[in-house]
mmCIF file of C-alpha atoms in Angstrom:
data_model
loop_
_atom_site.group_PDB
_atom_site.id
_atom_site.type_symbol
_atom_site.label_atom_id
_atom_site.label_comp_id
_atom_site.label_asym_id
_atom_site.label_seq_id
_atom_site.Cartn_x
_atom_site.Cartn_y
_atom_site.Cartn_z
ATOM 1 C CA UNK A 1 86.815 51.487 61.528
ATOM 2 C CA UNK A 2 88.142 55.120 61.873
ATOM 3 C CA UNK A 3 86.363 57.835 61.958
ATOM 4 C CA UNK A 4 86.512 59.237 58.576
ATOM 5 C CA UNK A 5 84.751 55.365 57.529
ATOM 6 C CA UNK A 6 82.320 55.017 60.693
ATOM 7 C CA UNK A 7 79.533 54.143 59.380
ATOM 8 C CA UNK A 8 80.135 52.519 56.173
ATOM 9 C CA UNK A 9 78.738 49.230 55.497
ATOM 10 C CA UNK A 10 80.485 46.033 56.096
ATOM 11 C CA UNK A 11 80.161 42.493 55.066
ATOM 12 C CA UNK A 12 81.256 39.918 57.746
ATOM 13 C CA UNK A 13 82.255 36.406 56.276
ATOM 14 C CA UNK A 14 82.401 33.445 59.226
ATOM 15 C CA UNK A 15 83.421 30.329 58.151
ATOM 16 C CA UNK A 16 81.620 27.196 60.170
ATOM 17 C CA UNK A 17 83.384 25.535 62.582
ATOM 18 C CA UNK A 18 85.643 22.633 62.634
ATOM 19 C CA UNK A 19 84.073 19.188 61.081
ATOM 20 C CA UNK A 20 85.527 16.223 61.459
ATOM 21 C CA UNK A 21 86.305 16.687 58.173
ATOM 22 C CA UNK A 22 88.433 20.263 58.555
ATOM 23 C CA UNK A 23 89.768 18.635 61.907
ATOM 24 C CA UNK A 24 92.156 16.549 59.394
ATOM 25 C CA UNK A 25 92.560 18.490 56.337
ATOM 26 C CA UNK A 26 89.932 16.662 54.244
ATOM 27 C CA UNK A 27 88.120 19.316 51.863
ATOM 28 C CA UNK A 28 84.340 19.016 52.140
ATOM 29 C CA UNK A 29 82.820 19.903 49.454
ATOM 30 C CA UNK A 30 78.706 19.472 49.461
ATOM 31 C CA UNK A 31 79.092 16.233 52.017
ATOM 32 C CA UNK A 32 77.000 17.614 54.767
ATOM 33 C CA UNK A 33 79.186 17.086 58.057
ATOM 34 C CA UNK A 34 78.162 18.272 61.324
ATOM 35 C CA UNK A 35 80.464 20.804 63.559
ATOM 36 C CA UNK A 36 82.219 18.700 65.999
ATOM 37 C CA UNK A 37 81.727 19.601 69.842
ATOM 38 C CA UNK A 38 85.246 21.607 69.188
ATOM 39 C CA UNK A 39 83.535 23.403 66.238
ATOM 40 C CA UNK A 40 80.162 24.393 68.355
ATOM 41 C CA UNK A 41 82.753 25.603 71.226
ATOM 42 C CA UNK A 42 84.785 27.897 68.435
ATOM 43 C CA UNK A 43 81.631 29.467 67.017
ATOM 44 C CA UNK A 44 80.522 29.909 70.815
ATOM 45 C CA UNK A 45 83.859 31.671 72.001
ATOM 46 C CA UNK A 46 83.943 33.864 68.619
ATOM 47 C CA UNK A 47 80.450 34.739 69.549
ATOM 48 C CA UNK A 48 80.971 35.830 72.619
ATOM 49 C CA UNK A 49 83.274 37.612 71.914
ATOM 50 C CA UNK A 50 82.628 39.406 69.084
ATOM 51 C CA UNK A 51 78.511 39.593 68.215
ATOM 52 C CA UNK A 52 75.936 41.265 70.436
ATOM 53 C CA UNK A 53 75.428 45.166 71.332
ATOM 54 C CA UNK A 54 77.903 47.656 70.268
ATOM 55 C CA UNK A 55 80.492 44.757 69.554
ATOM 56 C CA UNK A 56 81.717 44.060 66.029
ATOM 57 C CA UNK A 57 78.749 42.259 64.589
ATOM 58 C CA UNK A 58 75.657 44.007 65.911
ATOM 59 C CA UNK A 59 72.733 42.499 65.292
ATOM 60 C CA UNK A 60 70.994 45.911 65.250
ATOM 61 C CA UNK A 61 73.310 46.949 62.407
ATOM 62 C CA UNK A 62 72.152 43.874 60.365
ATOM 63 C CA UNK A 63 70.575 44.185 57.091
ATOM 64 C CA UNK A 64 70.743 40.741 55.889
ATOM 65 C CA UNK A 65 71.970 37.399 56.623
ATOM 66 C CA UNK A 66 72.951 34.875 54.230
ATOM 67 C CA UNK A 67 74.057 31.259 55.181
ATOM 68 C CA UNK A 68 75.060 28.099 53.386
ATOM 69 C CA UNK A 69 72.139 25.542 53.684
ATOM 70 C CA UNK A 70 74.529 23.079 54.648
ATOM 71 C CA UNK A 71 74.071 21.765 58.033
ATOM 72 C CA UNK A 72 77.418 22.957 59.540
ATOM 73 C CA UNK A 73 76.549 26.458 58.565
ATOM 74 C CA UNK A 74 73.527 26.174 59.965
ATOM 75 C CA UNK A 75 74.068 25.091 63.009
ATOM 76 C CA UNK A 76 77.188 28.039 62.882
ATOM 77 C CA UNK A 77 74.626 30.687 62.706
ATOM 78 C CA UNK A 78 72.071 29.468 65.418
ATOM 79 C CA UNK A 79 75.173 29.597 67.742
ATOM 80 C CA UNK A 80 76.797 32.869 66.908
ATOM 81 C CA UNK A 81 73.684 34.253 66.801
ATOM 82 C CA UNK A 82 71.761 32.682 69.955
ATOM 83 C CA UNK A 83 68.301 31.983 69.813
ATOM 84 C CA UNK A 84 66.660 35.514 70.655
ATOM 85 C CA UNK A 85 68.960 36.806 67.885
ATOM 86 C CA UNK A 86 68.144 34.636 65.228
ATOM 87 C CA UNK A 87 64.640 34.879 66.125
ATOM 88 C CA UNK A 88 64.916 37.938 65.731
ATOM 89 C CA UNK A 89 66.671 38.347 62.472
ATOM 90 C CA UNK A 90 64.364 35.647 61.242
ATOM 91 C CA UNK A 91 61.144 37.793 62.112
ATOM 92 C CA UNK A 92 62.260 41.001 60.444
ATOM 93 C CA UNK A 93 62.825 38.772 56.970
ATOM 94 C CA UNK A 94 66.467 39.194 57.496
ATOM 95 C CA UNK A 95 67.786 35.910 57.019
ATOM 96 C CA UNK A 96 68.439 33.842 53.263
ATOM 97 C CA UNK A 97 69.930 30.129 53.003
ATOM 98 C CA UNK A 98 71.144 30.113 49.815
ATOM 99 C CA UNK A 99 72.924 27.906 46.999
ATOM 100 C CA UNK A 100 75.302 31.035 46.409
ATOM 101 C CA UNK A 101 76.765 30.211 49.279
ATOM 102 C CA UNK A 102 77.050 26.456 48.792
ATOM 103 C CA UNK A 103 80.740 25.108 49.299
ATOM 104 C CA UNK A 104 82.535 25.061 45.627
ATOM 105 C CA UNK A 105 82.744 21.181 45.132
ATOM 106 C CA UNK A 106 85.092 21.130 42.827
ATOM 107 C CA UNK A 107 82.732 22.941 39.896
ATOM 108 C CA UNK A 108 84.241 25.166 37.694
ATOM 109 C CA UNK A 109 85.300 28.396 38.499
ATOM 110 C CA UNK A 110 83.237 30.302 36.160
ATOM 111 C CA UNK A 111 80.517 28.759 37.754
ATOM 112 C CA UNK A 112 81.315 29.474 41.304
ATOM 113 C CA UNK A 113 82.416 33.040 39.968
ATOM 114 C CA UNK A 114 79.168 33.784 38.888
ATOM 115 C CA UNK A 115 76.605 32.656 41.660
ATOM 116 C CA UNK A 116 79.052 34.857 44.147
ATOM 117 C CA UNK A 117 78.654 37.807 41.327
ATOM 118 C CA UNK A 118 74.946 37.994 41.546
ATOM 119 C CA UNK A 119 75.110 37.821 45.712
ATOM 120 C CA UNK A 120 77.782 40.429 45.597
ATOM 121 C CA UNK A 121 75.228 42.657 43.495
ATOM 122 C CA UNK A 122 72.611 42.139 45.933
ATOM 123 C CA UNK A 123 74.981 43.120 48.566
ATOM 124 C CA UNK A 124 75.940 45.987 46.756
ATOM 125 C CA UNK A 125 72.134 46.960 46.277
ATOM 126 C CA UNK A 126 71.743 46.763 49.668
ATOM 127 C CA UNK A 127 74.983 48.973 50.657
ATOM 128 C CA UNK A 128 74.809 51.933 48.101
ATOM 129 C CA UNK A 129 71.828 54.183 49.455
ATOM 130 C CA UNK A 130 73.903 53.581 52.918
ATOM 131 C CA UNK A 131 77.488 54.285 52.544
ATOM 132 C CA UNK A 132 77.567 57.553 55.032
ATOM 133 C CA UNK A 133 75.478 55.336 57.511
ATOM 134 C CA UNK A 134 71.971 56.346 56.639
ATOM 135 C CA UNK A 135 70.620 53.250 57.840
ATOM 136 C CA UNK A 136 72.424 50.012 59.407
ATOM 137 C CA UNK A 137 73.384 47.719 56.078
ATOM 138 C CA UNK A 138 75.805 45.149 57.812
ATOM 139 C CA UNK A 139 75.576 42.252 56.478
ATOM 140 C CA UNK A 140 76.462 38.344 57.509
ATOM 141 C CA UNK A 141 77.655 35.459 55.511
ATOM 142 C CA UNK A 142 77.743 32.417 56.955
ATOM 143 C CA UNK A 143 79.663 29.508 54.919
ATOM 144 C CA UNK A 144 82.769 27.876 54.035
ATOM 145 C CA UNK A 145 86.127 28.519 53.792
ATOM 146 C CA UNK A 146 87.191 27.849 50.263
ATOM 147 C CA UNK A 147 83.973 29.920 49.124
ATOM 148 C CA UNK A 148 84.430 32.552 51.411
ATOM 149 C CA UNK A 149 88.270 32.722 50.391
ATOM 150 C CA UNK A 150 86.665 33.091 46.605
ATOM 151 C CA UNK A 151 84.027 35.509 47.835
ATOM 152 C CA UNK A 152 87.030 37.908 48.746
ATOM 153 C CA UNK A 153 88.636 37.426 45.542
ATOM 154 C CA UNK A 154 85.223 38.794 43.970
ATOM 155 C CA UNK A 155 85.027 41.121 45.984
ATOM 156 C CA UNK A 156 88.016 43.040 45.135
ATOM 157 C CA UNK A 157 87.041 42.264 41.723
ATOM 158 C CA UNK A 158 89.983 39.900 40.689
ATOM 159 C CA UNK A 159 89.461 36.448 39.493
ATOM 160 C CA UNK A 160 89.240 33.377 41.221
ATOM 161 C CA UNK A 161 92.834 32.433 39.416
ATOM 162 C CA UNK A 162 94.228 35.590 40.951
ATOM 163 C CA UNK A 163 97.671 34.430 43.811
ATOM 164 C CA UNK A 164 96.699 35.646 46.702
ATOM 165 C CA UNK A 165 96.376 33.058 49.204
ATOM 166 C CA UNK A 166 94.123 33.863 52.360
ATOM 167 C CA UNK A 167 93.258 32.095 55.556
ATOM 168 C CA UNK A 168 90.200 31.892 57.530
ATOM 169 C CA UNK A 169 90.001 29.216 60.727
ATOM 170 C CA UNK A 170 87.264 27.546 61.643
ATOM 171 C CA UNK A 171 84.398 29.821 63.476
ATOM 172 C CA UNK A 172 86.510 32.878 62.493
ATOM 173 C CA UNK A 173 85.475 36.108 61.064
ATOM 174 C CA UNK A 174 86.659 38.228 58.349
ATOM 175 C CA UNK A 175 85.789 41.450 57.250
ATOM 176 C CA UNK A 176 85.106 43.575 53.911
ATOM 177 C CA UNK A 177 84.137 46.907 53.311
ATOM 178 C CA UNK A 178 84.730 49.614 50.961
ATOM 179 C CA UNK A 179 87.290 52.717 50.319
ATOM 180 C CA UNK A 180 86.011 56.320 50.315
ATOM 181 C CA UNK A 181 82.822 55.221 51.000
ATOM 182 C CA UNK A 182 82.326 54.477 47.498
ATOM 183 C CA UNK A 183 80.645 50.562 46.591
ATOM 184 C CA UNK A 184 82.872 50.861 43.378
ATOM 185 C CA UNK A 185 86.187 50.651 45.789
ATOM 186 C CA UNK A 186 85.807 47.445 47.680
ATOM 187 C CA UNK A 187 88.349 46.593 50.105
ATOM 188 C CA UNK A 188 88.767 43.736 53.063
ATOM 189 C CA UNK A 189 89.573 45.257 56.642
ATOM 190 C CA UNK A 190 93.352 43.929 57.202
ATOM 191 C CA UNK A 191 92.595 44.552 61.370
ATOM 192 C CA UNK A 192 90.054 46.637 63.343
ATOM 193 C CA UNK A 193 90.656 48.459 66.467
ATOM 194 C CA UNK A 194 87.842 47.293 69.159
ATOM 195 C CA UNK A 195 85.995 50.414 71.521
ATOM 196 C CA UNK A 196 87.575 52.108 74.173
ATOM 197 C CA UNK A 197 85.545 50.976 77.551
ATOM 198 C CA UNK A 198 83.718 53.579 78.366
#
């Protein structure tokens, strides 16, 4: 982020990889599908590219982690993570499965509205005290992509009815944060520079 926003906090959304199901367009829904080998390899290549120290997810910077308990988002966040990092994160208390996250299903969208309202307020709980960087209050969301799409939408505070269409592949990572350092102006991160090499 630029300087003047270095150090607020960020929420990362990645969306599982591919399932056979994704693979061909089929929506998912609550059928728990495994990744397919091409799934485990996407979350693998986004991980290495983009999570460890001083990359764009930093584990250090983590306040919480909260995942889908559906077995494709699982198994998503033991790879991008890697075993000493979940371990880690597990250790410290870091880490929530939880129905918020839980792919819509075709449930109503007041419904769905309202389980990602109360995790956005815990979210927001967790970034307020730290919006000049006080402490590290990144945090991870590990799910779907139709959810994660309607996350967003909460997020910037519009409706889950609101046009505007988003995209998120399979293992990929999106990003929202806030303006002026202020959790009443959310935002999403339209690109992010990476660090020179020093």
């Amino acid at each position: 982020m630029p300087d003047k926003d270095a150090g607020t906090p960020r929420v990362f959304l990645v969306r599982h990889g591919e399932t056979e199901w994704s693979q061909n367009g089929r929506y998912t829904g609550k059928t728990d599908l495994p990744l397919t080998s091409r799934g485990a390899q996407q979350v693998l290549s986004t991980s290495k590219i983009v999570v460890g120290p001083r990359k764009l997810i930093d584990p250090a910077s983590l306040a919480h982690v909260y995942i889908s308990p559906r077995t494709r988002a699982q198994r998503t966040f033991d790879l991008l993570l890697g075993e000493a990092g979940k371990k880690e994160l597990v250790d410290a208390g870091k880490v929530s499965t939880t129905e918020e996250l839980a792919e819509w299903d075709y449930g109503s969208a007041d419904e769905v509205s309202a389980r990602l309202d109360t995790l956005i307020a815990k979210i927001h709980a967790l970034h307020a005290p730290n919006m000049h960087g006080e402490a590290p209050s990144d945090v991870l969301l590990v799910a779907h992509g139709h959810l994660l799409r309607a996350f967003a939408k909460r997020w910037l505070k519009y409706p889950l009815s609101f046009p505007l269409s988003m995209m998120i592949e399979p293992g990929g990572v999106g990003i929202l944060s806030y303006q002026h350092r202020n959790v009443e102006e959310p935002a999403f991160l339209l690109g992010v520079g990476f660090p020179l090499k020093e």
